Amino acid sequence: DIQMTQSPSTLSASVGDRVTITCRASQSISSWLAWYRQKPGKAPNLLIYKASTLESGVPSRLSGSGSGTEFTLTINSLQPDDFANYYCQQYNSSPFTFGPGTTVDIK
Amino acid sequence: EVQLVESGGGLVQPGGSLRLSCAASGFTFSSYTMNWVRQAPGKGLEWVSSISATTSYIYYADSVKGRFTISRDNAKNSLYLQMNSLRAEDTALYYCARASIGDCFNYWGQGTLVTVSS
């Protein structure tokens, strides 16, 4: 099974900051990597798929990059709506594992 | 508008069974792979199971293999999860999710809570 890790586990930032979250896979997953945002009490929302393709309606200040085993999610000019939990997920092969999550909170 | 509405959750004793349902609307259900994803209280997301549009492939997480069965009824636009031999560690909010391009999930329901406790 492919294991996913994320760093950092918690990130404290201010509105307007640029933040980066890293996701690593235990083996190559090509570009079969998705990013989700989840707010407390709500279902997750797909942000990015195929490592770098923005889902419809997602603001362009979010971006994804990477391939193989290392991936990043970058949020430019952090907005109040961005304080949330973020998860990566590999869908190269079953089981379609999620990373443990990164909490972006207000500094 | 795509809608996914889960039901069937509740309190069950260890060793018991539950059947979750997900009613889909707003899209051609029979064309999409569907999934169950769960989230234990205060924890992260865990993919549980996937079923392709025509049931040609079905996958399970190791943690539920042999105990849970995913199924679908395309005529009723419905997805199901039969959960047997439930354990305390199965306690979670269970989400129904539609696959996007590949097996990532672009639409989610609001979840149904399963609590396994004596």
Coordinates of N, CA and C in Angstrom, one line a residue:
Chain A
D1 N 0.8 -1.2 0.0 CA 0.0 0.0 0.0 C 0.9 1.3 0.0
I2 N 0.4 2.3 -0.6 CA 1.1 3.6 -0.7 C 0.8 4.4 0.5
Q3 N 1.8 4.8 1.2 CA 1.7 5.7 2.4 C 1.9 7.1 2.0
M4 N 1.1 8.0 2.6 CA 1.2 9.4 2.4 C 1.5 10.1 3.6
T5 N 2.5 11.1 3.5 CA 2.8 11.9 4.7 C 2.6 13.4 4.3
Q6 N 2.4 14.2 5.2 CA 2.2 15.7 5.0 C 3.1 16.4 6.0
S7 N 3.6 17.5 5.6 CA 4.3 18.4 6.5 C 4.1 19.9 6.1
P8 N 3.9 20.8 7.1 CA 3.9 20.4 8.5 C 2.5 19.9 8.9
S9 N 2.4 19.4 10.2 CA 1.1 19.0 10.6 C 0.2 20.2 11.0
T10 N 0.8 21.3 11.5 CA 0.2 22.5 11.8 C 1.0 23.7 11.2
L11 N 0.3 24.7 10.7 CA 1.0 25.8 10.2 C 0.2 27.1 10.6
S12 N 0.9 27.9 11.3 CA 0.3 29.2 11.8 C 0.7 30.3 10.9
A13 N -0.2 31.1 10.4 CA 0.0 32.1 9.4 C -0.9 33.2 9.5
S14 N -0.6 34.3 8.8 CA -1.5 35.5 8.9 C -2.1 35.8 7.5
V15 N -3.2 36.5 7.5 CA -3.8 36.9 6.3 C -2.8 37.6 5.4
G16 N -2.7 37.2 4.1 CA -1.7 37.8 3.2 C -0.5 37.0 3.0
D17 N -0.2 36.1 3.9 CA 1.0 35.2 3.9 C 0.9 34.3 2.7
R18 N 2.1 33.8 2.3 CA 2.2 32.7 1.3 C 2.6 31.5 2.1
V19 N 1.8 30.4 1.9 CA 2.1 29.2 2.7 C 2.2 28.0 1.7
T20 N 3.0 27.0 2.1 CA 3.3 25.8 1.3 C 3.1 24.6 2.2
I21 N 2.4 23.6 1.7 CA 2.2 22.3 2.4 C 2.8 21.3 1.5
T22 N 3.6 20.4 2.1 CA 4.2 19.3 1.3 C 3.6 18.0 1.6
C23 N 3.5 17.2 0.6 CA 2.9 15.8 0.6 C 3.9 14.9 0.0
R24 N 4.2 13.8 0.6 CA 5.1 12.8 0.1 C 4.4 11.4 0.0
A25 N 4.7 10.7 -1.1 CA 4.2 9.4 -1.2 C 5.3 8.4 -1.0
S26 N 5.0 7.2 -0.5 CA 6.0 6.2 -0.2 C 6.6 5.5 -1.5
Q27 N 5.9 5.7 -2.6 CA 6.4 5.2 -3.9 C 5.8 6.1 -5.0
S28 N 6.3 6.1 -6.2 CA 5.8 7.0 -7.2 C 4.3 6.8 -7.5
I29 N 3.7 7.9 -7.6 CA 2.2 7.9 -7.9 C 2.0 8.8 -9.2
S30 N 3.1 9.0 -10.0 CA 3.0 9.8 -11.1 C 2.4 11.2 -10.7
S31 N 1.3 11.6 -11.3 CA 0.7 12.9 -11.0 C -0.7 12.6 -10.4
W32 N -1.0 11.4 -9.9 CA -2.3 11.1 -9.4 C -2.4 11.5 -7.9
L33 N -2.5 12.8 -7.8 CA -2.5 13.4 -6.4 C -3.6 14.5 -6.4
A34 N -4.4 14.4 -5.4 CA -5.4 15.5 -5.2 C -5.2 16.2 -3.8
W35 N -5.7 17.4 -3.8 CA -5.7 18.2 -2.5 C -7.1 18.5 -2.2
Y36 N -7.5 18.5 -0.9 CA -8.8 18.8 -0.4 C -8.6 19.8 0.8
R37 N -9.7 20.7 0.9 CA -9.8 21.5 2.1 C -11.0 21.1 2.8
Q38 N -10.9 21.1 4.1 CA -12.0 20.8 5.0 C -12.1 21.7 6.1
K39 N -13.3 22.3 6.3 CA -13.6 23.2 7.4 C -14.3 22.4 8.5
P40 N -14.2 22.8 9.7 CA -14.9 22.1 10.8 C -16.4 21.9 10.6
G41 N -16.8 20.6 10.7 CA -18.2 20.3 10.6 C -18.7 20.2 9.1
K42 N -17.8 20.3 8.2 CA -18.2 20.3 6.8 C -17.5 19.2 6.1
A43 N -18.1 18.8 4.9 CA -17.4 17.8 4.1 C -16.2 18.4 3.4
P44 N -15.3 17.6 3.0 CA -14.1 18.1 2.3 C -14.5 18.7 0.9
N45 N -13.7 19.6 0.4 CA -13.9 20.1 -1.0 C -12.6 19.8 -1.8
L46 N -12.8 19.3 -3.0 CA -11.7 19.1 -3.9 C -11.1 20.4 -4.4
L47 N -9.8 20.6 -4.2 CA -9.2 21.9 -4.7 C -8.4 21.7 -6.0
I48 N -7.6 20.6 -6.0 CA -6.6 20.4 -7.1 C -6.6 18.9 -7.3
Y49 N -6.6 18.5 -8.6 CA -6.4 17.1 -9.0 C -5.3 17.0 -10.0
K50 N -4.9 15.8 -10.2 CA -3.7 15.5 -11.1 C -2.6 16.4 -10.8
A51 N -2.4 16.6 -9.5 CA -1.2 17.3 -8.9 C -1.3 18.8 -9.1
S52 N -1.8 19.3 -10.2 CA -1.6 20.7 -10.5 C -2.9 21.3 -11.2
T53 N -3.9 20.6 -11.4 CA -5.1 21.1 -12.1 C -6.1 21.6 -11.1
L54 N -6.4 22.9 -11.2 CA -7.4 23.5 -10.3 C -8.8 23.0 -10.6
E55 N -9.5 22.6 -9.6 CA -10.9 22.3 -9.7 C -11.7 23.6 -10.1
S56 N -12.7 23.4 -10.8 CA -13.6 24.5 -11.2 C -14.0 25.3 -10.0
G57 N -13.9 26.6 -10.0 CA -14.3 27.5 -8.9 C -13.3 27.8 -7.9
V58 N -12.2 27.1 -7.9 CA -11.1 27.3 -6.9 C -10.3 28.5 -7.3
P59 N -10.0 29.4 -6.4 CA -9.3 30.6 -6.8 C -7.9 30.3 -7.2
S60 N -7.3 31.1 -8.1 CA -6.0 30.9 -8.7 C -4.9 31.2 -7.8
R61 N -5.2 31.7 -6.6 CA -4.1 31.9 -5.6 C -3.7 30.6 -5.0
L62 N -4.4 29.5 -5.3 CA -4.0 28.2 -4.9 C -3.3 27.5 -6.1
S63 N -2.3 26.8 -5.8 CA -1.6 26.1 -6.9 C -1.0 24.8 -6.3
G64 N -0.9 23.8 -7.2 CA -0.2 22.5 -6.9 C 0.9 22.2 -7.8
S65 N 1.9 21.5 -7.3 CA 3.0 21.1 -8.2 C 3.5 19.8 -7.7
G66 N 4.4 19.2 -8.5 CA 5.1 17.9 -8.1 C 4.7 16.8 -9.0
S67 N 5.5 15.7 -8.9 CA 5.2 14.5 -9.5 C 6.1 13.4 -8.9
G68 N 5.7 12.2 -9.1 CA 6.5 11.1 -8.5 C 6.1 10.9 -7.1
T69 N 7.0 11.4 -6.2 CA 6.7 11.1 -4.8 C 6.6 12.4 -4.0
E70 N 6.9 13.6 -4.5 CA 6.9 14.8 -3.7 C 6.0 15.9 -4.4
F71 N 5.1 16.4 -3.6 CA 4.1 17.4 -4.1 C 4.0 18.5 -3.1
T72 N 3.5 19.7 -3.7 CA 3.3 20.8 -2.8 C 2.0 21.5 -3.2
L73 N 1.3 22.0 -2.2 CA 0.2 22.9 -2.3 C 0.6 24.3 -1.8
T74 N 0.5 25.3 -2.6 CA 0.9 26.6 -2.3 C -0.4 27.5 -2.3
I75 N -0.5 28.3 -1.3 CA -1.6 29.3 -1.2 C -0.9 30.7 -1.1
N76 N -1.1 31.5 -2.1 CA -0.6 32.9 -2.2 C -1.6 33.8 -1.5
S77 N -1.1 34.8 -0.8 CA -2.0 35.8 -0.2 C -3.2 35.1 0.6
L78 N -2.8 34.5 1.7 CA -3.8 33.7 2.5 C -5.0 34.6 2.8
Q79 N -6.2 34.0 2.6 CA -7.4 34.7 3.0 C -8.1 34.1 4.2
P80 N -9.0 34.8 4.8 CA -9.7 34.2 6.0 C -10.4 32.8 5.7
D81 N -10.8 32.7 4.5 CA -11.5 31.4 4.1 C -10.5 30.3 4.0
D82 N -9.2 30.6 4.0 CA -8.2 29.5 3.8 C -7.8 28.8 5.1
F83 N -8.2 29.4 6.2 CA -7.9 28.7 7.5 C -8.8 27.5 7.7
A84 N -8.1 26.3 7.6 CA -8.8 25.1 7.5 C -7.9 23.9 7.6
N85 N -8.4 22.7 7.4 CA -7.5 21.5 7.3 C -7.4 21.1 5.8
Y86 N -6.2 20.7 5.5 CA -5.9 20.3 4.1 C -5.3 18.9 4.1
Y87 N -5.8 18.1 3.1 CA -5.5 16.7 3.0 C -5.0 16.5 1.5
C88 N -3.9 15.7 1.4 CA -3.6 15.2 0.1 C -4.1 13.8 0.0
Q89 N -4.3 13.3 -1.2 CA -4.8 11.9 -1.5 C -4.2 11.4 -2.8
Q90 N -3.7 10.2 -2.7 CA -3.2 9.5 -3.9 C -4.2 8.7 -4.5
Y91 N -4.4 8.7 -5.8 CA -5.3 7.8 -6.5 C -4.7 7.1 -7.6
N92 N -3.4 6.8 -7.4 CA -2.6 6.0 -8.4 C -3.1 4.6 -8.3
S93 N -3.3 4.1 -7.1 CA -3.7 2.7 -7.0 C -4.5 2.5 -5.6
S94 N -5.4 1.5 -5.6 CA -6.1 1.2 -4.4 C -5.1 0.5 -3.4
P95 N -5.3 0.8 -2.1 CA -6.2 1.7 -1.4 C -5.8 3.2 -1.7
F96 N -6.9 4.0 -1.9 CA -6.6 5.4 -2.3 C -6.4 6.3 -1.0
T97 N -5.2 6.3 -0.5 CA -4.9 6.8 0.8 C -4.8 8.3 0.8
F98 N -5.2 8.8 2.0 CA -5.1 10.2 2.3 C -3.9 10.5 3.2
G99 N -3.3 11.7 3.1 CA -2.3 12.1 4.1 C -3.0 12.4 5.4
P100 N -2.2 12.6 6.4 CA -2.8 12.8 7.8 C -3.4 14.2 8.0
G101 N -3.1 15.1 7.1 CA -3.7 16.4 7.2 C -2.7 17.5 7.7
T102 N -3.0 18.7 7.3 CA -2.3 19.9 7.7 C -3.3 20.9 8.2
T103 N -3.2 21.4 9.4 CA -4.1 22.5 9.8 C -3.4 23.8 9.6
V104 N -4.1 24.7 8.9 CA -3.6 26.1 8.7 C -4.4 26.9 9.7
D105 N -3.8 27.5 10.7 CA -4.5 28.3 11.6 C -4.0 29.7 11.7
I106 N -4.7 30.6 12.4 CA -4.3 32.0 12.4 C -3.2 32.2 13.5
K107 N -2.2 32.9 13.0 CA -1.1 33.2 13.9 C -1.5 34.2 15.0
Chain B
E1 N -28.1 20.5 -10.0 CA -27.1 20.6 -8.9 C -26.9 19.1 -8.4
V2 N -25.6 18.8 -8.2 CA -25.3 17.5 -7.7 C -25.6 17.4 -6.2
Q3 N -26.3 16.4 -5.8 CA -26.6 16.2 -4.4 C -26.4 14.7 -4.0
L4 N -25.8 14.5 -2.9 CA -25.5 13.2 -2.3 C -26.0 13.2 -0.9
V5 N -27.0 12.4 -0.6 CA -27.6 12.4 0.8 C -27.5 11.0 1.4
E6 N -26.6 10.9 2.5 CA -26.4 9.7 3.1 C -27.5 9.5 4.2
S7 N -27.7 8.2 4.5 CA -28.7 7.9 5.6 C -28.3 6.5 6.1
G8 N -28.9 6.1 7.3 CA -28.7 4.8 7.8 C -27.7 4.6 8.9
G9 N -27.1 5.7 9.3 CA -26.2 5.7 10.4 C -26.9 5.6 11.8
G10 N -26.2 5.3 12.8 CA -26.8 5.2 14.1 C -25.9 4.5 15.1
L11 N -26.5 4.2 16.3 CA -25.7 3.5 17.3 C -25.9 2.0 17.2
V12 N -24.8 1.3 17.2 CA -24.9 -0.2 17.1 C -23.9 -0.8 18.0
Q13 N -24.2 -2.0 18.5 CA -23.3 -2.6 19.4 C -22.1 -3.3 18.6
P14 N -21.0 -3.5 19.3 CA -19.9 -4.2 18.6 C -20.4 -5.6 18.1
G15 N -20.0 -5.9 16.9 CA -20.4 -7.2 16.3 C -21.7 -7.0 15.5
G16 N -22.4 -5.9 15.6 CA -23.6 -5.7 14.9 C -23.4 -5.3 13.5
S17 N -24.6 -5.0 12.8 CA -24.6 -4.6 11.4 C -25.4 -3.3 11.2
L18 N -25.0 -2.6 10.1 CA -25.7 -1.5 9.6 C -25.6 -1.4 8.1
R19 N -26.6 -0.8 7.5 CA -26.6 -0.6 6.0 C -26.7 0.9 5.8
L20 N -25.7 1.5 5.2 CA -25.8 2.9 4.8 C -26.3 3.0 3.4
S21 N -27.0 4.1 3.2 CA -27.4 4.4 1.8 C -27.0 5.8 1.4
C22 N -26.9 6.0 0.1 CA -26.6 7.3 -0.4 C -27.5 7.6 -1.6
A23 N -28.3 8.6 -1.5 CA -29.2 8.9 -2.6 C -28.6 10.0 -3.4
A24 N -28.4 9.7 -4.7 CA -27.8 10.7 -5.6 C -28.8 11.4 -6.5
S25 N -28.5 12.6 -6.9 CA -29.3 13.3 -7.8 C -28.5 14.4 -8.5
G26 N -29.0 14.9 -9.6 CA -28.4 16.0 -10.3 C -27.3 15.6 -11.3
F27 N -27.1 14.3 -11.5 CA -26.1 13.9 -12.5 C -26.5 12.4 -12.9
T28 N -25.9 12.0 -13.9 CA -26.1 10.6 -14.4 C -25.4 9.6 -13.6
F29 N -26.0 9.1 -12.5 CA -25.4 8.3 -11.5 C -24.7 7.1 -12.2
S30 N -25.3 6.5 -13.2 CA -24.8 5.3 -13.7 C -23.5 5.4 -14.5
S31 N -23.1 6.7 -14.6 CA -21.8 7.0 -15.4 C -20.6 7.2 -14.5
Y32 N -20.8 7.1 -13.2 CA -19.7 7.5 -12.3 C -19.3 6.4 -11.3
T33 N -18.0 6.3 -11.0 CA -17.6 5.6 -9.9 C -18.0 6.3 -8.6
M34 N -18.4 5.5 -7.6 CA -18.8 6.1 -6.3 C -18.0 5.5 -5.2
N35 N -17.9 6.2 -4.1 CA -17.0 5.8 -3.0 C -17.6 6.1 -1.6
W36 N -17.1 5.4 -0.7 CA -17.3 5.7 0.7 C -16.0 6.1 1.4
V37 N -16.0 7.2 2.1 CA -14.9 7.7 2.8 C -15.4 8.0 4.3
R38 N -14.6 7.7 5.3 CA -15.0 7.9 6.6 C -14.0 8.8 7.4
Q39 N -14.5 9.3 8.5 CA -13.7 10.2 9.3 C -14.1 10.0 10.8
A40 N -13.2 9.4 11.5 CA -13.4 9.2 12.9 C -13.4 10.5 13.6
P41 N -14.1 10.7 14.8 CA -14.2 11.9 15.5 C -12.8 12.6 15.7
G42 N -12.6 13.8 15.3 CA -11.3 14.5 15.5 C -10.2 14.0 14.7
K43 N -10.4 13.0 13.8 CA -9.3 12.4 13.0 C -9.4 12.8 11.5
G44 N -8.4 12.2 10.8 CA -8.4 12.5 9.3 C -9.3 11.7 8.5
L45 N -9.2 11.8 7.2 CA -10.0 11.1 6.2 C -9.4 9.7 5.9
E46 N -10.3 8.7 5.8 CA -9.9 7.4 5.5 C -10.8 6.9 4.3
W47 N -10.2 6.6 3.2 CA -11.0 6.0 2.1 C -11.4 4.6 2.5
V48 N -12.7 4.2 2.2 CA -13.2 2.9 2.7 C -13.4 2.0 1.5
S49 N -14.1 2.4 0.4 CA -14.4 1.5 -0.7 C -14.8 2.3 -1.9
S50 N -14.6 1.7 -3.0 CA -15.0 2.2 -4.3 C -15.7 1.2 -5.2
I51 N -16.7 1.6 -6.0 CA -17.4 0.8 -6.9 C -17.5 1.5 -8.2
S52 N -17.1 0.9 -9.3 CA -17.2 1.5 -10.6 C -18.6 1.6 -11.1
A53 N -18.8 2.4 -12.2 CA -20.1 2.7 -12.7 C -20.9 1.4 -13.0
T54 N -20.3 0.4 -13.6 CA -21.0 -0.8 -14.0 C -20.6 -1.9 -13.0
T55 N -20.1 -1.6 -11.9 CA -19.6 -2.6 -10.9 C -18.5 -3.6 -11.4
S56 N -17.8 -3.1 -12.5 CA -16.8 -4.0 -13.0 C -15.6 -4.0 -12.1
Y57 N -15.4 -3.0 -11.3 CA -14.4 -3.1 -10.2 C -14.9 -2.6 -8.9
I58 N -14.5 -3.3 -7.9 CA -14.8 -2.9 -6.5 C -13.6 -3.1 -5.6
Y59 N -13.3 -2.0 -4.8 CA -12.1 -2.1 -4.0 C -12.5 -1.8 -2.5
Y60 N -11.7 -2.3 -1.6 CA -11.9 -2.0 -0.2 C -10.6 -1.7 0.5
A61 N -10.7 -0.9 1.5 CA -9.5 -0.7 2.4 C -9.3 -2.0 3.2
D62 N -8.1 -2.3 3.5 CA -7.8 -3.5 4.3 C -8.5 -3.5 5.6
S63 N -8.8 -2.4 6.2 CA -9.4 -2.3 7.5 C -10.9 -2.8 7.5
V64 N -11.5 -2.8 6.3 CA -12.9 -3.2 6.2 C -13.1 -4.5 5.4
K65 N -12.1 -4.9 4.7 CA -12.2 -6.0 3.8 C -12.7 -7.3 4.5
G66 N -13.7 -7.9 3.9 CA -14.3 -9.1 4.5 C -15.5 -8.8 5.5
R67 N -15.6 -7.5 5.8 CA -16.7 -7.1 6.8 C -17.7 -6.2 6.1
F68 N -17.2 -5.3 5.2 CA -18.1 -4.4 4.5 C -18.3 -4.8 3.1
T69 N -19.5 -4.5 2.5 CA -19.8 -4.7 1.1 C -20.4 -3.5 0.5
I70 N -19.8 -3.0 -0.5 CA -20.3 -1.9 -1.3 C -21.2 -2.4 -2.4
S71 N -22.2 -1.6 -2.7 CA -23.1 -2.0 -3.9 C -23.8 -0.8 -4.4
R72 N -24.4 -0.9 -5.5 CA -25.2 0.2 -6.1 C -26.4 -0.3 -6.8
D73 N -27.4 0.6 -7.0 CA -28.5 0.3 -7.8 C -28.7 1.5 -8.7
N74 N -28.2 1.4 -9.9 CA -28.2 2.5 -10.9 C -29.7 2.9 -11.3
A75 N -30.6 2.0 -11.2 CA -32.0 2.3 -11.5 C -32.6 3.2 -10.4
K76 N -32.1 3.1 -9.2 CA -32.6 3.9 -8.1 C -31.6 5.0 -7.7
N77 N -30.5 5.2 -8.5 CA -29.6 6.3 -8.2 C -29.1 6.2 -6.8
S78 N -28.7 5.0 -6.3 CA -28.4 4.8 -4.9 C -27.1 4.0 -4.8
L79 N -26.4 4.3 -3.8 CA -25.2 3.7 -3.3 C -25.4 3.1 -1.9
Y80 N -24.8 2.0 -1.7 CA -25.0 1.3 -0.4 C -23.7 0.9 0.2
L81 N -23.7 0.7 1.6 CA -22.5 0.1 2.2 C -23.1 -0.8 3.3
Q82 N -23.0 -2.1 3.2 CA -23.4 -3.0 4.2 C -22.2 -3.3 5.1
M83 N -22.4 -3.0 6.4 CA -21.3 -3.1 7.4 C -21.7 -4.2 8.4
N84 N -20.9 -5.2 8.4 CA -21.1 -6.3 9.4 C -19.9 -6.4 10.3
S85 N -20.1 -7.1 11.4 CA -19.0 -7.3 12.4 C -18.4 -6.0 12.8
L86 N -19.2 -5.1 13.1 CA -18.7 -3.7 13.4 C -17.9 -3.7 14.7
R87 N -16.9 -2.8 14.7 CA -16.0 -2.7 15.8 C -16.0 -1.2 16.3
A88 N -15.5 -1.0 17.5 CA -15.4 0.4 18.0 C -14.7 1.3 17.0
E89 N -13.6 0.8 16.4 CA -12.8 1.6 15.5 C -13.5 1.9 14.2
D90 N -14.7 1.4 14.0 CA -15.5 1.8 12.8 C -16.3 3.0 13.1
T91 N -16.3 3.5 14.3 CA -17.0 4.7 14.7 C -16.5 5.9 13.9
A92 N -17.4 6.5 13.1 CA -16.9 7.6 12.2 C -18.1 8.2 11.5
L93 N -17.9 9.4 10.9 CA -18.8 10.0 10.0 C -18.5 9.4 8.6
Y94 N -19.5 8.8 8.0 CA -19.3 8.1 6.7 C -19.9 9.0 5.6
Y95 N -19.0 9.4 4.7 CA -19.3 10.2 3.5 C -19.5 9.3 2.3
C96 N -20.4 9.7 1.5 CA -20.6 9.2 0.1 C -19.9 10.2 -0.8
A97 N -19.1 9.8 -1.8 CA -18.4 10.7 -2.6 C -18.4 10.3 -4.0
R98 N -18.6 11.2 -5.0 CA -18.5 10.8 -6.4 C -17.1 11.0 -6.9
A99 N -16.7 10.1 -7.7 CA -15.4 10.2 -8.3 C -15.4 11.3 -9.4
S100 N -14.2 12.0 -9.6 CA -14.0 12.9 -10.6 C -13.2 12.2 -11.7
I101 N -12.3 12.9 -12.3 CA -11.4 12.3 -13.3 C -10.4 11.4 -12.6
G102 N -10.5 10.1 -12.7 CA -9.7 9.3 -11.9 C -10.4 9.1 -10.5
D103 N -9.8 8.5 -9.6 CA -10.4 8.2 -8.3 C -10.1 9.3 -7.2
C104 N -10.3 10.6 -7.6 CA -10.4 11.6 -6.6 C -11.8 12.0 -6.6
F105 N -12.2 12.8 -5.5 CA -13.7 12.9 -5.3 C -14.1 14.4 -5.3
N106 N -14.9 14.7 -6.3 CA -15.3 16.1 -6.4 C -16.7 16.5 -5.9
Y107 N -17.4 15.5 -5.5 CA -18.7 15.8 -4.8 C -18.8 14.9 -3.6
W108 N -19.2 15.5 -2.5 CA -19.4 14.7 -1.2 C -20.8 15.0 -0.6
G109 N -21.3 14.0 0.1 CA -22.5 14.3 0.9 C -22.1 14.9 2.2
Q110 N -23.0 15.1 3.1 CA -22.8 15.7 4.4 C -22.4 14.6 5.5
G111 N -22.6 13.4 5.1 CA -22.2 12.3 6.0 C -23.3 11.8 6.9
T112 N -23.1 10.5 7.3 CA -24.0 9.9 8.3 C -23.1 9.3 9.4
L113 N -23.5 9.5 10.6 CA -22.6 9.1 11.7 C -23.0 7.7 12.2
V114 N -21.9 6.9 12.3 CA -22.0 5.5 12.8 C -21.2 5.5 14.1
T115 N -21.9 5.0 15.1 CA -21.3 4.9 16.4 C -21.4 3.4 16.9
V116 N -20.2 2.8 17.1 CA -20.2 1.4 17.6 C -19.8 1.4 19.0
S117 N -20.7 1.1 19.9 CA -20.5 1.1 21.3 C -21.5 0.2 22.0
S118 N -21.1 -0.3 23.1 CA -22.0 -1.1 24.0 C -22.6 -0.2 25.1

